[in-house]
XYZ file of C-alpha atoms in Angstrom:
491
model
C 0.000 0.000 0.000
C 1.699 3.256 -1.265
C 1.284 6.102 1.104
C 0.639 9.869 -0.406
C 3.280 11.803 -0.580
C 2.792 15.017 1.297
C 4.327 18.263 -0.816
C 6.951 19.781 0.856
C 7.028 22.725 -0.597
C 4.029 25.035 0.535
C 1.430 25.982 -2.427
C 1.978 30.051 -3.400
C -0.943 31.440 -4.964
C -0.541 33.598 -7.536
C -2.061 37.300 -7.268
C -1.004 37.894 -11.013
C -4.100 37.823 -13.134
C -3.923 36.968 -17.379
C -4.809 40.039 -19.557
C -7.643 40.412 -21.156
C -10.468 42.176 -23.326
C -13.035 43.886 -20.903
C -15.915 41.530 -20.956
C -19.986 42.292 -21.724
C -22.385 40.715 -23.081
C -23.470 38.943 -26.377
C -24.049 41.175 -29.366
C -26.924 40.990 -31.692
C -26.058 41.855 -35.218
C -26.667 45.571 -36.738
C -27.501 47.031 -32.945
C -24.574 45.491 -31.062
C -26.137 45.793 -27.162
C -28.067 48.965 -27.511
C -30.870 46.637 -25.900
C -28.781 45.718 -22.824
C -28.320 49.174 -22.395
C -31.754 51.006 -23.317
C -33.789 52.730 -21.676
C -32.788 52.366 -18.337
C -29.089 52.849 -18.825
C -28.012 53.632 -15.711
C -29.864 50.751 -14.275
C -28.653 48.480 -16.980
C -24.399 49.728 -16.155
C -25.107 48.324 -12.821
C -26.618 45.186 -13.734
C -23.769 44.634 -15.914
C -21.226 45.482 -13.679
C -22.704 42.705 -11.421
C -22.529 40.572 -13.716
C -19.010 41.098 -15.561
C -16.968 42.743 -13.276
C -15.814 46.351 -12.933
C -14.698 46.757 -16.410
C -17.192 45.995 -18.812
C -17.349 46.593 -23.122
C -20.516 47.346 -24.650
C -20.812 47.967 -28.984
C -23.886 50.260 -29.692
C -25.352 50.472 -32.900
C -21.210 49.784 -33.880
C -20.105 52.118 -31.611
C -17.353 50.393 -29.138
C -17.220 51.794 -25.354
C -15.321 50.428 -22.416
C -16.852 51.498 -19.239
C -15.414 51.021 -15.584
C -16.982 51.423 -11.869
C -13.739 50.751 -10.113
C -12.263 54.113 -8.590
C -8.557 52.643 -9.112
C -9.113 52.034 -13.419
C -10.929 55.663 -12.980
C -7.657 57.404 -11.271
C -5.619 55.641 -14.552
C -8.463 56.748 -16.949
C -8.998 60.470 -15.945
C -5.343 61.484 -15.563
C -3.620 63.299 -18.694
C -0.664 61.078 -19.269
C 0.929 58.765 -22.259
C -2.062 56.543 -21.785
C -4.873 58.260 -22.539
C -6.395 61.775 -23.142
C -9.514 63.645 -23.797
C -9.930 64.028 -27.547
C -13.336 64.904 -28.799
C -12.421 64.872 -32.495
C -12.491 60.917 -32.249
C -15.947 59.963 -33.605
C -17.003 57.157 -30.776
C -16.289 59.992 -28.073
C -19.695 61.277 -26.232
C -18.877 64.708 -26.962
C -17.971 64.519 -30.468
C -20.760 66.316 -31.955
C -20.076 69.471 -29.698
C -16.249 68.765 -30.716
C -15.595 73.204 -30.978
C -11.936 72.985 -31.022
C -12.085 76.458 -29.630
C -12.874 76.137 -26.561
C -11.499 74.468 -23.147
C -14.319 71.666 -22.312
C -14.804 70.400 -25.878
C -11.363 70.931 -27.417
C -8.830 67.806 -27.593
C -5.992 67.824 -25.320
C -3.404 67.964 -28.244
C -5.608 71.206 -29.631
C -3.974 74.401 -30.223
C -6.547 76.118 -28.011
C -5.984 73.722 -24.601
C -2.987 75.626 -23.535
C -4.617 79.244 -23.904
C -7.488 78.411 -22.369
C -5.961 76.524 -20.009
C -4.261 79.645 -18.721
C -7.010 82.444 -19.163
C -10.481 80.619 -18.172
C -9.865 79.001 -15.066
C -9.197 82.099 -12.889
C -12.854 82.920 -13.771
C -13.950 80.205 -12.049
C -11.490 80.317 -9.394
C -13.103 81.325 -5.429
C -11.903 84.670 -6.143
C -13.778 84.982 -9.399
C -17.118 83.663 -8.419
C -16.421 85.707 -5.139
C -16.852 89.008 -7.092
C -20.308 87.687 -9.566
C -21.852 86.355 -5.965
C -23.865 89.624 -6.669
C -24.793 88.210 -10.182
C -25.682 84.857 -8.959
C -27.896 86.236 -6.312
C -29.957 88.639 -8.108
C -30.491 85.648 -10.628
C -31.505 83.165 -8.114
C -34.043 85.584 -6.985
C -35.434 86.587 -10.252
C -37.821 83.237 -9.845
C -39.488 84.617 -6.690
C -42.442 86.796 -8.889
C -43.343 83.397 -10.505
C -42.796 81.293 -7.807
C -45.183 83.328 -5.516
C -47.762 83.390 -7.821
C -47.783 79.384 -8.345
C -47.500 79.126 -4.796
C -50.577 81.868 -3.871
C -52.092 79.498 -7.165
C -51.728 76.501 -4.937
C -50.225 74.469 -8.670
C -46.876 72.013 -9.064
C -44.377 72.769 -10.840
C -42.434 70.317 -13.922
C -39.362 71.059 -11.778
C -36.654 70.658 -14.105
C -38.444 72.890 -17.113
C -38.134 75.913 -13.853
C -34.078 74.922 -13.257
C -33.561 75.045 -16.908
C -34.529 78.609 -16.958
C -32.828 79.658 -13.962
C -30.147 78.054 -14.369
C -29.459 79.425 -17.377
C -30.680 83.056 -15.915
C -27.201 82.726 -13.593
C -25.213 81.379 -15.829
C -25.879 84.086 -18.902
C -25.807 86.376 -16.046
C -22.093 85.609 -14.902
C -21.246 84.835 -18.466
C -22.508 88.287 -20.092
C -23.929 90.404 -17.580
C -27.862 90.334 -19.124
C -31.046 89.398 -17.671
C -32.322 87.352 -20.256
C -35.854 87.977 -18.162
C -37.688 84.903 -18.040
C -39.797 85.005 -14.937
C -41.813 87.672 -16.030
C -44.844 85.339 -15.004
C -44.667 81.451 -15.028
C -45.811 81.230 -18.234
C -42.614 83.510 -19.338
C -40.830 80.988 -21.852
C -37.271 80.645 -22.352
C -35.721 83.147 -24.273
C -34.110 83.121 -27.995
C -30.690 82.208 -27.066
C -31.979 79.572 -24.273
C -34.223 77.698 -26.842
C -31.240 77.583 -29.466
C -28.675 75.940 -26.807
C -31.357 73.917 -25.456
C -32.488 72.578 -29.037
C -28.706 72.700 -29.951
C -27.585 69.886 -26.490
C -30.609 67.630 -27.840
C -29.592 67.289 -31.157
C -25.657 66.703 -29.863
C -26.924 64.139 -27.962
C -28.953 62.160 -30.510
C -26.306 62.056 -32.948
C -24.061 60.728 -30.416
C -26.482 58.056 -30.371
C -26.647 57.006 -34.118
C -24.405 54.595 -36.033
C -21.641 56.604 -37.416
C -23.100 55.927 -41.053
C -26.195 57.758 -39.957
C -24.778 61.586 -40.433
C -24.699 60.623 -44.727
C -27.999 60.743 -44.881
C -29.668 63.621 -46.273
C -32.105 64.365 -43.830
C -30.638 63.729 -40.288
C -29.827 65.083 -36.832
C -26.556 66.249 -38.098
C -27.082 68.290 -41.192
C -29.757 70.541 -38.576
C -27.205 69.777 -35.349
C -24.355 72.396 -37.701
C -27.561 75.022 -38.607
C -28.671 74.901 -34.871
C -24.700 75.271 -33.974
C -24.051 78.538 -36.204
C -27.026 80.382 -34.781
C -26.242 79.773 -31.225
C -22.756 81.277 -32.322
C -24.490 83.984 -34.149
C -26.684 85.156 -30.731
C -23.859 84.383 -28.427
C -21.841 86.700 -30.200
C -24.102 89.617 -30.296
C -24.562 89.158 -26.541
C -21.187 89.327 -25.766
C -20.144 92.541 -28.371
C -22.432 94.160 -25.780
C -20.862 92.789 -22.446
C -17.529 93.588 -22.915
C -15.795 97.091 -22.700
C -14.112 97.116 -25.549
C -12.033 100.379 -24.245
C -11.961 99.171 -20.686
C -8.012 99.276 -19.609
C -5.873 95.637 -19.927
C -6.777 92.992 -16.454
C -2.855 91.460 -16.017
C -3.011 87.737 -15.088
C -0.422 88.072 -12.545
C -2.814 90.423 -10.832
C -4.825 88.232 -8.561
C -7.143 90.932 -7.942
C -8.145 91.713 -11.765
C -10.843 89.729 -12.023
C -12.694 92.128 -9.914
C -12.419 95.153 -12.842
C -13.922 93.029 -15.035
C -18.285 93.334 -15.465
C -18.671 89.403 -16.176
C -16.442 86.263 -17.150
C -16.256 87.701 -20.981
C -15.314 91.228 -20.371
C -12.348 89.500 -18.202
C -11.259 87.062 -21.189
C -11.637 89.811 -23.845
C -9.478 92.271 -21.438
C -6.959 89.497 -19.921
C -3.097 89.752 -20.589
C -0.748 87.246 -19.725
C 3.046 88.363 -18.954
C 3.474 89.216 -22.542
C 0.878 91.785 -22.800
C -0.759 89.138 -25.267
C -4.845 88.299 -25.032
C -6.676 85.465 -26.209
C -7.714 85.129 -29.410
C -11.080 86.531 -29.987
C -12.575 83.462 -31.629
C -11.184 81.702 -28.234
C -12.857 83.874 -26.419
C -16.316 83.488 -27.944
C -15.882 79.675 -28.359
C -15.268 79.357 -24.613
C -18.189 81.408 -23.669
C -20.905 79.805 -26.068
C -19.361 76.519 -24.417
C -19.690 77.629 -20.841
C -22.912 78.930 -21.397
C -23.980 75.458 -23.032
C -22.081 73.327 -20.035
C -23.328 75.299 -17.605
C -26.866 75.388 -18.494
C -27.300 71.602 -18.893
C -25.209 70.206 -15.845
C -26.756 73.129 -13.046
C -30.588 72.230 -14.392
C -30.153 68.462 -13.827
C -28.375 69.122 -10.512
C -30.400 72.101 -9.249
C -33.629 69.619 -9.889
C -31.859 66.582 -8.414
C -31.608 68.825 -5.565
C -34.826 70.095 -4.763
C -35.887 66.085 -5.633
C -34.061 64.850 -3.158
C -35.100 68.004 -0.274
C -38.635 66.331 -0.806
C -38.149 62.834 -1.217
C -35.839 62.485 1.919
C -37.454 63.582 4.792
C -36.255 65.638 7.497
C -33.486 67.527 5.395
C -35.518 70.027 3.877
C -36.122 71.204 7.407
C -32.836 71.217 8.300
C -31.713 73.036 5.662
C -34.552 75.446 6.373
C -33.246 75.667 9.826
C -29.750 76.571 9.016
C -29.966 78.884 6.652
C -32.320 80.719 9.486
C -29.257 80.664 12.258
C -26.953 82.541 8.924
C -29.452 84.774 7.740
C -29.617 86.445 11.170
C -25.909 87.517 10.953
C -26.640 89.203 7.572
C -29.236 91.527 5.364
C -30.181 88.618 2.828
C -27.482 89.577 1.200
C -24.747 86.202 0.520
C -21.054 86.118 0.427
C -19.113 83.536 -0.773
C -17.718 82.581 2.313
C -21.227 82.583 3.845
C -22.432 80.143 1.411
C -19.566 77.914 1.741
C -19.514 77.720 5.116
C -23.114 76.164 5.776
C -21.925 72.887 6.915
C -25.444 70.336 6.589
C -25.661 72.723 3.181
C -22.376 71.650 2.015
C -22.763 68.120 2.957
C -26.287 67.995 1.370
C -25.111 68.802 -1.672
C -22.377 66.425 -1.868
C -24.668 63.375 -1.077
C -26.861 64.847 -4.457
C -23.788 64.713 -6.148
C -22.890 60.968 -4.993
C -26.656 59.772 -5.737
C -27.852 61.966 -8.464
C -24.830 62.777 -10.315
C -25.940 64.394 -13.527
C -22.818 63.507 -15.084
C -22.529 59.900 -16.516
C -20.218 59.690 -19.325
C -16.653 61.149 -18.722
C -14.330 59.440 -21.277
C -11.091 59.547 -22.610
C -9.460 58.340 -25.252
C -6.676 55.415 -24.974
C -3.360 56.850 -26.674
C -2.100 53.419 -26.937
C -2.435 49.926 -25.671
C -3.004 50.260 -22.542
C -3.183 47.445 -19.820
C -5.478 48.506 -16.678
C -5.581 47.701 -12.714
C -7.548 44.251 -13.147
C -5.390 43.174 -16.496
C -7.760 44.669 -18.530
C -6.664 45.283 -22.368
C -7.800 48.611 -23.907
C -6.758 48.735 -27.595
C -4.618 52.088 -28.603
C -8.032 54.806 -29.956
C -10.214 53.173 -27.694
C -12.971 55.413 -25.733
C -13.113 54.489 -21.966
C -15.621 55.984 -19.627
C -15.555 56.127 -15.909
C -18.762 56.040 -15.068
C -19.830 58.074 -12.296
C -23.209 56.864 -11.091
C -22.287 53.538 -10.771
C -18.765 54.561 -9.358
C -20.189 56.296 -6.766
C -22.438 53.815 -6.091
C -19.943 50.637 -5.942
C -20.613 48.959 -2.435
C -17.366 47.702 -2.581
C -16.427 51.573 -1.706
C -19.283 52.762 -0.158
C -21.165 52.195 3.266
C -24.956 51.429 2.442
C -24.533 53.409 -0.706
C -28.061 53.103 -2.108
C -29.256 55.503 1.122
C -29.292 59.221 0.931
C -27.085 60.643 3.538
C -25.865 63.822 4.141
C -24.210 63.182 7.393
C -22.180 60.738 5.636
C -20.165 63.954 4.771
C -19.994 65.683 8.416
C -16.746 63.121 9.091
C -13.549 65.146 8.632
C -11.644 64.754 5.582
C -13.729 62.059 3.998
C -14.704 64.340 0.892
C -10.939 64.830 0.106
C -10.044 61.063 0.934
C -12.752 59.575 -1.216
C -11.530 62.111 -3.942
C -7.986 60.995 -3.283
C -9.547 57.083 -3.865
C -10.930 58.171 -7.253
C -14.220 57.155 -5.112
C -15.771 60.417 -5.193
C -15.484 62.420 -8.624
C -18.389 64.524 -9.520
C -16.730 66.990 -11.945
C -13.859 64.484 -12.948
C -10.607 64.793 -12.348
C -7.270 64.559 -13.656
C -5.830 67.900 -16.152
C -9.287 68.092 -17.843
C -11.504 67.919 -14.869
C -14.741 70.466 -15.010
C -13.016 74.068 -14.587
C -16.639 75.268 -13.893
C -17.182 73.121 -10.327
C -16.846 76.401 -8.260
C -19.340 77.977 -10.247
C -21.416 75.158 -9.985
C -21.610 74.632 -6.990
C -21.975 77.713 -5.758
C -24.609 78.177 -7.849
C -26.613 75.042 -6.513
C -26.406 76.799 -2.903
C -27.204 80.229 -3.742
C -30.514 78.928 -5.206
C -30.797 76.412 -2.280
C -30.317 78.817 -0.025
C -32.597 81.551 -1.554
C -35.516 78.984 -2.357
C -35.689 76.756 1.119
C -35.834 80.743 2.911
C -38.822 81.222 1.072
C -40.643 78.323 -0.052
C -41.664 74.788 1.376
C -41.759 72.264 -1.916
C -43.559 68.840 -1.168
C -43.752 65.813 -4.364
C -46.292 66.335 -6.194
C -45.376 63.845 -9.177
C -48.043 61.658 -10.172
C -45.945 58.782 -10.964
C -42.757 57.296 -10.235
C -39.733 59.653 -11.178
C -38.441 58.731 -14.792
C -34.876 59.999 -15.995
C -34.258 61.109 -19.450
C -31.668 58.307 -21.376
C -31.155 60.822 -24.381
C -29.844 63.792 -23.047
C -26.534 64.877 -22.543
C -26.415 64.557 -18.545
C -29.143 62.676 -16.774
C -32.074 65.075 -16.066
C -35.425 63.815 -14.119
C -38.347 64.320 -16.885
C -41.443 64.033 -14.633
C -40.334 65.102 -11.126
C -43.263 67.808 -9.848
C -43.333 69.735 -6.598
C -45.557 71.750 -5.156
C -45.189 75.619 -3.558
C -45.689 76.847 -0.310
C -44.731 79.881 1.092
C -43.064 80.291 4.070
C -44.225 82.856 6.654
C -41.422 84.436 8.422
């Protein structure tokens, strides 16, 4: 009888995995897995997450995406390095259709215009800048009261986001160009000329994102209107800003950290900037980046400024908080906000983070893969490939989160765990990396003003006759049903 012969040598396990393609599931000829993914996306990048892994590859109507929900592929993703970039010119990227090589959020990396844009825009958006056009922001946020009042003294609800579109674009032309574009004249006040145009211009962006490359040589298609819609919004943006900017105003010197505050709004300050050199920005630079701040800034604030107000209904006890807050600040002032003020809210600032982490109106961040590229996980990219961290499901990932399906502001009251989840690539609402979203300050400054101004005021309750539906088609996701009705407050 032979006896078995024990191993001497102890077993190692290996922690090296094989490399591989990103994984997803089984295509169907001509439409790829455009029914895996449609119309609950969102839903449907979880479900396949689940299922696959944290890297996943879907083909849509022939277009080829790699997606991730793992915070440590995101960190590789989003940084500017010899893996991969941000180049909108590539036609499988999200944002190719708004491609304006002109302009800091749309322009490729490698474009001429990065590196000037790079340098004049961002102190615009810096605390300093959005310091000085508090005043702007303010007097915009308020312009809804007349039509808010009468709803509320009408006792009717409100298609929520419709309202945020307008007022958020009402702050953002406001900071942008210094006009009231006067839209809450009554509630019936529609949105203005220019408003219409970028709105009409971000739908059609988005559906020919959608359709098969071979789609834009038809005769008759989103595209062929998408460059018509695209000139005019040019066309208006332009004539707003000849009158914004003072043409014979004196030179604003970069090095001057104070400058900004000479200038009348974010256009008269890139018109008037000089770097070092005494040299400006090109004036088709300048109007590029406007019409795309304008456009950026319209879409992502309406999603997040309804998102917002959703969520002070749908989660009890926080609108009252928030209500209750803002009464102990108010005291020390005359209504009238400073930036610091805003900022320093705490259960305001830590509100809005949690709408960022579940209601992130961005969802499709990508970059482009410079060359073959092998990610945490042994995941294979191929060199031109278009990866997207996806930030729903990212900051959703319960490998990373603490009961991350529950809405929790006082998530955020722990010390430091904003800037450590951030560090994780856990936490990334406006990106990150050298092309993260210049505008966040703006943003979310803008978010709190009108928080601040509206939960004063009013008391909103859900009013929406059916479960809340997101729309799948639009550039960022916006809620298309969410209604809430008006009270107002008696102080």
């Amino acid at each position: 009888m032979t006896m078995p012969v024990k191993n001497p040598c102890p077993e190692l396990k290996s922690t090296f995995v094989s490399i591989r393609e990103p994984p997803g599931p089984r295509l169907i000829p001509f439409v790829g897995n455009r029914y895996e993914l449609y119309p609950d996306v969102l839903g449907n990048y979880d479900r396949l997450f689940s299922l696959y892994g944290p890297m996943i590859k879907t083909v849509n109507m022939g277009t080829t995406i790699y997606h991730t929900n793992d915070p440590a592929i995101a960190r590789h993703v989003l940084r500017e390095d010899q893996l991969f970039t941000k180049a909108t010119s590539s036609p499988s990227h999200p944002l190719h259709y708004m491609a304006d090589q002109d302009c800091l959020f749309t322009c490729d990396s490698a474009s001429p215009a990065f590196a000037p844009s790079h340098k004049f825009v961002p102190p615009t958006m810096s605390p300093r800048g959005i310091a000085h056009f508090m005043p702007l922001i303010q007097d915009a946020a308020q312009s809804i009261f007349p039509a808010f009042d009468h709803l509320a003294d009408a006792n009717l609800a409100i298609n929520v986001y419709q309202y945020m579109f307008k007022l958020a674009s009402q702050i953002v032309w406001r900071v942008m160009l210094n006009q009231d574009l006067k839209q809450f004249e009554s509630p019936q006040t529609p949105p203005s000329f220019p408003v219409r145009l970028f709105g009409q211009y971000l739908s059609l962006m988005k559906k020919s994102s959608m359709r098969p490359q071979w789609f834009k040589y038809l005769p008759f298609n989103e595209t062929t209107k998408l460059k018509t819609v695209r000139q005019q919004v040019l066309d208006t943006t332009e004539e707003a800003m000849k009158k914004s900017i003072r043409k014979d105003g004196p030179p604003l010197p970069l090095s001057e950290p104070n400058a900004i505050q000479s200038a009348a709004c974010v256009a008269d300050f890139l018109y008037r900037a000089r770097d070092k050199q005494g040299k400006g920005m090109p004036y088709e630079l300048v109007l590029g980046n406007v019409v795309v701040s304008c456009g950026a800034g319209f879409t992502t604030s309406s999603s997040l400024l309804s998102w917002a107000l959703y969520s002070l209904v749908r989660y009890p006890g926080n609108q009252q908080r928030l209500f209750e807050e803002i009464t102990r600040h108010r005291s020390s002032n005359d209504g009238r906000w400073t930036y610091d003020e805003i900022h320093g809210m705490k259960f305001l600032d830590c509100f809005v983070k949690e709408v960022l982490r579940l209601h992130s109106p961005s969802f499709q961040t990508a970059r482009n893969a410079k060359q073959d590229a092998v990610l945490p996980g042994g995941y294979l990219i191929p060199k031109g490939s278009i990866v997207i961290a996806c930030f729903p499901s990212l900051h959703k990932n319960p490998a990373h989160w603490e009961n991350p399906q529950r809405f929790d502001p006082d998530r955020w009251a722990q010390e430091g765990l904003a800037a450590q989840m951030a560090r994780q690539g856990s936490y990334t609402p406006f990106a990150a990396g050298g092309r993260g979203c210049v505008g966040f300050n703006l943003a979310l400054t803008q978010v709190k003003m009108v928080l601040v101004e509206l939960a004063y005021r009013y008391e909103f309750d859900d009013s929406s006759p059916e479960a809340v539906m997101y729309d799948p088609e639009f550039l960022v996701v916006r809620p298309l049903n969410f209604y809430a009705g008006i009270t107002r407050r008696m102080h």
